[in-house]
Coordinates of C-alpha atoms and ligand atoms in Angstrom, one line a residue:
M4 CA -29.3 -53.0 -33.9
I5 CA -31.1 -55.8 -35.6
L6 CA -30.4 -58.9 -33.5
P7 CA -30.9 -62.6 -34.2
P8 CA -33.3 -64.3 -34.9
A9 CA -34.6 -61.5 -37.1
T10 CA -35.1 -62.2 -40.8
L11 CA -32.8 -60.6 -43.3
G12 CA -33.3 -60.4 -47.1
V13 CA -30.9 -60.6 -49.9
L14 CA -31.6 -59.7 -53.6
G15 CA -29.7 -62.2 -55.8
G16 CA -29.1 -65.9 -55.1
G17 CA -25.7 -66.7 -56.6
Q18 CA -22.6 -67.8 -54.6
L19 CA -22.2 -64.4 -53.0
G20 CA -25.8 -64.6 -51.7
R21 CA -25.1 -68.1 -50.6
Y22 CA -22.2 -67.0 -48.4
F23 CA -24.4 -64.2 -47.0
V24 CA -27.0 -66.8 -46.1
I25 CA -24.3 -69.0 -44.4
A26 CA -22.8 -66.0 -42.5
A27 CA -26.3 -64.8 -41.4
H28 CA -27.3 -68.4 -40.3
E29 CA -24.1 -68.7 -38.3
L30 CA -25.2 -65.6 -36.4
G31 CA -28.7 -67.0 -35.9
Y32 CA -30.6 -64.9 -38.4
R33 CA -33.2 -66.2 -40.8
V34 CA -32.8 -65.3 -44.4
V35 CA -35.0 -64.8 -47.4
V36 CA -33.5 -64.8 -50.9
L37 CA -35.2 -63.1 -53.9
D38 CA -34.0 -64.6 -57.2
P39 CA -35.9 -65.5 -60.3
D40 CA -33.8 -68.6 -60.8
R41 CA -35.5 -71.7 -59.4
Q42 CA -32.1 -73.4 -59.1
S43 CA -30.5 -70.4 -57.1
T44 CA -27.7 -71.8 -55.1
A45 CA -28.4 -69.4 -52.2
G46 CA -32.2 -69.9 -52.5
R47 CA -31.7 -73.6 -51.9
I48 CA -30.2 -73.0 -48.4
A49 CA -32.3 -70.0 -47.4
D50 CA -35.3 -70.1 -45.0
E51 CA -37.4 -68.9 -47.9
H52 CA -36.7 -68.4 -51.6
I53 CA -39.0 -66.0 -53.4
I54 CA -38.8 -66.9 -57.1
A55 CA -39.7 -63.7 -58.9
A56 CA -38.2 -60.9 -60.9
Y57 CA -36.3 -58.3 -58.8
D58 CA -38.8 -55.6 -59.6
E59 CA -42.0 -57.6 -59.1
P60 CA -44.1 -55.5 -56.7
Q61 CA -45.6 -58.5 -54.9
A62 CA -42.2 -60.0 -54.3
L63 CA -40.8 -56.8 -53.0
Q64 CA -43.9 -56.3 -50.8
R65 CA -43.4 -59.7 -49.3
M66 CA -39.7 -59.0 -48.7
A67 CA -40.6 -55.7 -47.0
S68 CA -43.2 -57.3 -44.8
I69 CA -41.0 -60.2 -43.5
C70 CA -37.5 -58.7 -43.5
A71 CA -35.9 -56.5 -40.8
A72 CA -33.3 -55.3 -43.3
V73 CA -32.4 -56.1 -46.9
T74 CA -29.1 -56.2 -48.9
T75 CA -28.0 -57.2 -52.3
E76 CA -25.5 -59.6 -53.7
F77 CA -25.0 -58.0 -57.1
E78 CA -25.1 -54.6 -58.6
S79 CA -27.4 -55.2 -61.5
V80 CA -30.5 -55.4 -59.3
P81 CA -32.7 -52.4 -60.3
A82 CA -31.8 -49.5 -58.0
A83 CA -35.5 -48.6 -58.1
A84 CA -36.3 -51.9 -56.4
L85 CA -34.0 -51.0 -53.6
A86 CA -35.4 -47.6 -53.4
S87 CA -38.9 -48.9 -53.1
L88 CA -37.9 -51.4 -50.4
A89 CA -36.2 -48.6 -48.5
R90 CA -39.5 -47.0 -47.8
F91 CA -40.3 -49.9 -45.5
V92 CA -37.0 -51.5 -44.3
P93 CA -33.4 -50.5 -44.0
V94 CA -31.6 -51.3 -47.3
R95 CA -27.8 -51.4 -47.1
P96 CA -25.9 -50.4 -49.2
G97 CA -28.5 -47.8 -50.3
A98 CA -30.0 -47.5 -53.7
E99 CA -27.9 -44.4 -54.6
A100 CA -24.6 -46.2 -54.0
V101 CA -25.8 -49.2 -56.0
A102 CA -27.0 -46.9 -58.8
V103 CA -23.4 -45.5 -59.1
C104 CA -21.8 -49.0 -59.1
Q105 CA -24.2 -50.6 -61.5
E106 CA -23.6 -48.2 -64.4
R107 CA -20.1 -47.7 -65.7
S108 CA -20.6 -44.2 -66.8
A109 CA -22.1 -43.1 -63.4
E110 CA -19.2 -44.9 -61.7
K111 CA -16.6 -43.1 -63.9
R112 CA -18.3 -39.8 -63.4
F113 CA -18.3 -40.3 -59.7
L114 CA -14.5 -41.1 -59.8
K115 CA -13.9 -38.0 -62.0
T116 CA -16.0 -35.6 -60.0
H117 CA -14.3 -36.5 -56.7
G118 CA -10.8 -36.7 -58.1
F119 CA -10.2 -40.4 -57.7
P120 CA -7.5 -41.7 -60.1
H121 CA -8.9 -43.6 -63.1
V122 CA -7.9 -44.3 -66.7
P123 CA -9.0 -41.8 -69.4
Y124 CA -12.4 -42.5 -70.8
I125 CA -15.4 -41.0 -72.6
E126 CA -19.0 -41.9 -72.6
I127 CA -20.5 -43.2 -75.8
R128 CA -24.2 -42.8 -76.3
S129 CA -24.5 -42.3 -80.1
E130 CA -22.5 -42.9 -83.3
D131 CA -21.8 -39.1 -83.2
D132 CA -19.9 -39.5 -80.0
I133 CA -17.7 -42.0 -81.8
R134 CA -17.0 -39.6 -84.7
N135 CA -15.8 -37.0 -82.2
I136 CA -13.4 -39.2 -80.3
D137 CA -9.9 -37.9 -79.9
A138 CA -7.6 -40.5 -81.6
G139 CA -5.2 -40.3 -78.7
L140 CA -7.6 -42.5 -76.6
F141 CA -6.8 -45.6 -78.7
P142 CA -6.1 -48.4 -78.3
A143 CA -9.2 -48.6 -76.1
I144 CA -11.8 -50.9 -74.7
L145 CA -15.5 -50.4 -75.4
K146 CA -17.6 -51.6 -72.4
V147 CA -21.3 -51.6 -72.2
A148 CA -22.3 -49.4 -69.3
R149 CA -24.7 -51.9 -67.7
F150 CA -24.8 -55.6 -67.0
G151 CA -21.2 -56.4 -67.9
Y152 CA -19.3 -58.9 -65.7
D153 CA -16.4 -61.3 -66.0
G154 CA -15.2 -59.5 -69.1
K155 CA -18.6 -59.8 -70.9
G156 CA -19.8 -56.8 -72.8
Q157 CA -16.3 -55.7 -73.6
E158 CA -14.5 -55.3 -76.9
R159 CA -10.9 -54.1 -77.6
V160 CA -10.8 -51.5 -80.3
A161 CA -7.9 -50.0 -82.2
G162 CA -9.7 -47.0 -83.8
K163 CA -13.0 -45.3 -84.6
D164 CA -14.2 -47.9 -87.2
E165 CA -13.7 -50.8 -84.8
T166 CA -15.5 -48.8 -82.1
L167 CA -18.4 -48.2 -84.4
A168 CA -18.7 -51.9 -85.3
A169 CA -18.5 -52.9 -81.6
F170 CA -21.0 -50.2 -80.6
R171 CA -23.4 -51.6 -83.2
Q172 CA -22.7 -55.1 -82.0
F173 CA -23.8 -54.0 -78.6
N174 CA -27.1 -52.7 -80.1
K175 CA -26.0 -49.1 -79.4
E176 CA -26.4 -49.6 -75.7
P177 CA -24.8 -46.8 -73.8
C178 CA -21.1 -47.6 -73.3
V179 CA -17.9 -46.2 -72.0
L180 CA -14.7 -46.2 -74.0
E181 CA -11.6 -46.3 -71.9
R182 CA -8.0 -46.4 -72.8
Q183 CA -6.4 -49.8 -72.9
V184 CA -3.6 -49.5 -70.5
T185 CA -0.6 -51.8 -69.9
L186 CA -1.1 -53.3 -66.5
D187 CA 1.8 -53.9 -64.2
Y188 CA -0.7 -55.9 -62.2
E189 CA -4.1 -55.7 -60.6
L190 CA -5.0 -55.1 -56.9
S191 CA -8.3 -55.1 -55.2
L192 CA -9.6 -54.6 -51.7
V193 CA -12.7 -55.2 -49.7
L194 CA -13.8 -53.0 -46.9
T195 CA -16.8 -52.8 -44.7
R196 CA -18.2 -49.5 -43.5
G197 CA -20.6 -49.4 -40.6
E198 CA -23.5 -47.0 -40.2
G199 CA -21.5 -44.8 -37.9
G200 CA -18.7 -44.4 -40.4
V201 CA -16.3 -47.0 -38.9
V202 CA -14.4 -48.7 -41.7
K203 CA -12.5 -52.0 -41.6
C204 CA -10.4 -52.8 -44.5
F205 CA -9.2 -56.3 -45.4
P206 CA -5.7 -56.5 -46.8
A207 CA -5.4 -55.9 -50.6
S208 CA -5.1 -58.9 -52.9
E209 CA -3.1 -59.2 -56.1
N210 CA -5.3 -60.5 -58.8
H211 CA -4.7 -62.4 -61.9
H212 CA -7.3 -62.8 -64.6
R213 CA -7.7 -65.3 -67.4
H214 CA -9.9 -64.7 -70.4
G215 CA -11.4 -61.7 -68.5
V216 CA -12.3 -63.7 -65.4
L217 CA -10.6 -63.7 -62.1
D218 CA -8.3 -66.7 -62.0
Y219 CA -6.5 -66.3 -58.7
S220 CA -5.9 -63.8 -55.9
R221 CA -2.8 -63.6 -53.7
V222 CA -2.7 -62.1 -50.2
P223 CA -0.5 -60.4 -49.3
A224 CA 0.2 -58.9 -52.6
R225 CA 3.7 -58.8 -53.9
A226 CA 6.2 -57.2 -51.6
S227 CA 6.8 -54.2 -53.9
A228 CA 3.2 -53.3 -53.5
G229 CA 3.6 -52.2 -49.9
D230 CA 3.2 -48.5 -50.5
L231 CA 0.5 -49.0 -53.1
T232 CA -1.6 -51.2 -50.9
R233 CA -1.6 -48.4 -48.3
Q234 CA -2.6 -45.9 -50.9
A235 CA -5.3 -48.3 -52.2
R236 CA -6.7 -48.5 -48.8
E237 CA -6.8 -44.7 -48.4
I238 CA -8.5 -44.3 -51.8
A239 CA -11.1 -47.1 -51.1
E240 CA -11.9 -45.6 -47.7
A241 CA -12.3 -42.2 -49.2
I242 CA -14.7 -43.6 -51.8
A243 CA -16.8 -45.3 -49.2
D244 CA -16.9 -42.1 -47.1
R245 CA -17.9 -40.1 -50.2
M246 CA -20.8 -42.4 -50.8
A247 CA -21.7 -42.5 -47.1
Y248 CA -21.6 -46.2 -47.9
V249 CA -22.9 -48.8 -45.4
G250 CA -22.0 -52.4 -46.1
T251 CA -19.2 -54.4 -47.8
L252 CA -17.6 -52.7 -50.8
G253 CA -15.1 -54.2 -53.3
V254 CA -12.7 -51.8 -55.1
E255 CA -10.7 -53.0 -58.1
F256 CA -7.4 -51.2 -59.0
F257 CA -5.1 -51.3 -61.9
V258 CA -1.4 -50.6 -61.3
V259 CA -0.1 -48.7 -64.3
D260 CA 3.4 -47.3 -64.5
G261 CA 3.7 -47.9 -60.7
R262 CA 0.5 -45.9 -60.0
L263 CA -3.0 -46.8 -58.9
Q264 CA -6.0 -46.3 -61.1
V265 CA -9.4 -47.2 -59.8
N266 CA -11.0 -49.7 -62.2
E267 CA -14.4 -50.5 -60.8
L268 CA -16.5 -50.7 -57.6
A269 CA -18.7 -53.5 -56.4
P270 CA -21.4 -52.7 -53.9
R271 CA -21.1 -56.1 -52.2
P272 CA -18.5 -58.7 -51.3
H273 CA -16.1 -59.4 -54.0
N274 CA -14.7 -62.6 -55.5
S275 CA -11.1 -61.5 -54.7
G276 CA -12.2 -61.3 -51.0
H277 CA -13.1 -65.0 -50.7
F278 CA -9.8 -65.7 -48.9
T279 CA -11.4 -63.9 -45.9
L280 CA -13.7 -67.0 -45.5
D281 CA -10.7 -69.0 -44.4
A282 CA -7.9 -66.6 -43.6
C283 CA -9.5 -63.9 -41.5
V284 CA -11.3 -63.8 -38.1
A285 CA -14.4 -62.4 -39.7
S286 CA -15.1 -62.9 -43.4
Q287 CA -16.3 -60.3 -45.9
F288 CA -19.8 -61.9 -45.6
E289 CA -19.9 -61.8 -41.8
Q290 CA -19.0 -58.1 -42.1
Q291 CA -21.8 -57.6 -44.6
V292 CA -24.3 -59.1 -42.1
R293 CA -22.9 -57.0 -39.3
A294 CA -23.1 -53.8 -41.3
L295 CA -26.6 -54.6 -42.5
C296 CA -27.8 -55.2 -38.9
G297 CA -25.9 -52.3 -37.3
L298 CA -23.7 -54.6 -35.2
P299 CA -20.2 -53.7 -34.4
L300 CA -17.9 -54.8 -37.2
G301 CA -15.8 -58.0 -36.6
E302 CA -12.1 -58.4 -36.3
I303 CA -10.5 -58.6 -39.7
R304 CA -7.1 -59.9 -38.6
T305 CA -5.6 -62.2 -41.3
H306 CA -4.1 -65.2 -39.6
S307 CA -2.4 -66.7 -42.7
P308 CA -1.1 -65.8 -46.1
A309 CA -3.6 -67.1 -48.7
V310 CA -4.0 -67.8 -52.3
M311 CA -7.6 -68.2 -53.7
V312 CA -8.1 -70.0 -57.0
N313 CA -11.4 -69.9 -58.9
L314 CA -12.9 -73.1 -60.2
L315 CA -14.8 -72.4 -63.4
G316 CA -17.2 -74.6 -65.3
D317 CA -14.5 -75.2 -67.9
L318 CA -13.1 -77.9 -65.7
W319 CA -16.1 -80.0 -66.3
Y320 CA -15.3 -80.1 -70.1
D321 CA -12.5 -81.8 -71.9
E322 CA -10.2 -80.2 -74.5
D323 CA -12.7 -80.7 -77.3
E324 CA -15.3 -78.9 -75.1
Q325 CA -17.2 -82.2 -74.6
P326 CA -18.9 -82.4 -71.2
M327 CA -17.1 -84.8 -69.0
R328 CA -17.5 -86.0 -65.4
E329 CA -17.0 -84.2 -62.2
P330 CA -13.4 -83.0 -61.8
D331 CA -11.3 -85.3 -59.6
W332 CA -11.7 -83.5 -56.3
N333 CA -9.3 -86.0 -54.6
I334 CA -6.5 -84.1 -56.1
L335 CA -7.4 -81.0 -54.1
L336 CA -8.7 -82.8 -51.0
A337 CA -5.3 -84.5 -50.6
E338 CA -3.7 -81.2 -49.8
P339 CA -4.5 -80.6 -46.1
R340 CA -3.8 -76.8 -46.2
L341 CA -6.3 -76.4 -49.0
K342 CA -9.9 -75.4 -48.3
L343 CA -12.3 -76.5 -51.1
H344 CA -15.5 -74.5 -51.7
L345 CA -18.1 -75.8 -54.2
Y346 CA -21.2 -73.7 -54.7
G347 CA -23.6 -76.6 -55.4
K348 CA -24.6 -75.3 -58.9
D349 CA -26.4 -77.9 -60.9
V350 CA -25.1 -77.0 -64.4
A351 CA -21.4 -76.4 -65.2
R352 CA -20.9 -74.0 -68.1
P353 CA -17.6 -72.7 -69.4
G354 CA -16.7 -69.5 -67.6
R355 CA -19.3 -70.1 -64.9
K356 CA -18.0 -69.8 -61.3
M357 CA -18.6 -73.2 -59.7
G358 CA -16.4 -73.0 -56.7
H359 CA -12.9 -71.9 -55.5
F360 CA -10.2 -73.1 -53.2
T361 CA -7.9 -71.3 -50.8
V362 CA -4.5 -72.5 -49.7
L363 CA -3.2 -71.4 -46.3
G364 CA 0.1 -71.8 -44.6
E365 CA 3.0 -70.0 -42.9
A366 CA 5.2 -68.7 -45.7
S367 CA 3.6 -66.7 -48.5
D368 CA 6.0 -68.1 -51.1
K369 CA 5.3 -71.7 -50.1
V370 CA 1.5 -71.0 -50.0
F371 CA 1.7 -69.6 -53.6
E372 CA 3.8 -72.6 -54.8
T373 CA 1.3 -75.1 -53.3
A374 CA -1.7 -73.2 -54.7
M375 CA -0.2 -73.1 -58.2
A376 CA 0.7 -76.8 -58.1
C377 CA -2.9 -77.7 -57.1
R378 CA -4.3 -75.3 -59.7
A379 CA -2.2 -77.1 -62.4
A380 CA -3.0 -80.5 -61.1
I381 CA -6.8 -80.0 -61.2
G382 CA -6.3 -78.9 -64.9
I383 CA -6.3 -75.1 -65.0
G384 CA -4.0 -74.0 -67.9
D385 CA -1.9 -70.9 -68.3
D386 CA -3.1 -69.8 -71.8
Ligands
ADP24 P1 -15.7 -56.9 -65.3 O1 -14.8 -57.3 -64.1 O2 -17.0 -56.2 -64.9 O3 -15.8 -57.9 -66.3 P2 -13.5 -55.0 -65.8 O4 -13.7 -53.6 -66.3 O5 -13.0 -55.1 -64.4 O6 -14.9 -55.7 -66.0 O7 -12.6 -55.7 -66.8 C1 -12.2 -57.1 -66.6 C2 -10.7 -57.2 -66.7 O8 -10.3 -56.8 -68.1 C3 -9.9 -56.3 -65.8 O9 -9.8 -56.9 -64.5 C4 -8.6 -56.2 -66.5 O10 -7.8 -57.4 -66.4 C5 -9.0 -56.1 -68.0 N1 -9.2 -54.7 -68.3 C6 -10.3 -53.9 -68.2 N2 -10.2 -52.7 -68.6 C7 -8.9 -52.5 -69.0 C8 -8.2 -51.4 -69.5 N3 -8.7 -50.2 -69.7 N4 -6.9 -51.7 -69.9 C9 -6.3 -52.9 -69.7 N5 -7.0 -54.0 -69.2 C10 -8.3 -53.8 -68.8
MG25 MG1 -13.8 -56.1 -62.8

């Protein structure tokens, strides 16, 4: 067990890293953040911020020499950097698990090999692959295999010509082409697996996206999801076991024709798990710290229904996309059952995650109603 006041390291300094720092600080650890961004929102509150590329040998060396253990806040950190750190310090989740989650084709192959349900897809590596596509796969979505997030690096395509055009637009980067399915709705869940294989799974949330970005998450998910949330949990736990995963893992699901399909895996806490900060005994970030340090996992009991709403940079702009003032936070602060979280980012850009809020309460319907009223009042539209 790595006990406080040891120093922990995290690769990546966005909001997920920031909450890792906060959770680690609460438990008495010191934290080093590695992030090339001088303005890193996690770096700002860490004990040390190493401003360097994720694969810079000197930076990794410094991390290895001062940290008792290292984790990551995002999947796009080079798996090789994790592997090189792992020669000197425990790295959780390990480089192999991150390598699977950071590359859509590796991820799909993993799901396929181990029989986890997923939507039909093929890998696209060349224009020839496109010529050979079975037309039955369309309509489909072409997704770049690496570095895509929040709907970026995705294009909906109706046939081979459009696929070819989109592939060229993506500079012929390796892609996956997956069938575009009609979603009943989306679910996700976050679990933490400790070193000994103990798993604690937070309740599944029902997720709504807007322009490819998570808009809000609702916990518990709709009543009819009961059976599916149990299944989702079994699938997610089986995935974590298969990977011998250690750490916090997010698993996104589609519900299609009443059945679950695994969409993607995140080797870290997940945006849809932010409700755990306010509605659970231990948050997904506390669990991340505990798993990293080999501590017993915390209690995940959820003491309130919750709705989490993302606050994107769009709110800082008016309808003509002209930058305006800070949103009127009084609107949200006036609701006593609402917990406002702002990440302290300097620059608001459309689509950028700037904060979120979570509404708590007794009755799920009422919590939802209040959250949607607050969401509308702060200016989030329904288009
Ligand atoms: P990321 O979250 O990395 O941007 P996802 O693959 O999760 O990428 O896609 C983002 C969102 O786009 C999903 O949550 C879902 O709403 C929608 N989407 C993605 N793939 C499909 C698909 N095959 N069929 C229908 N909708 C999809
Ligand atoms: Mg996703």
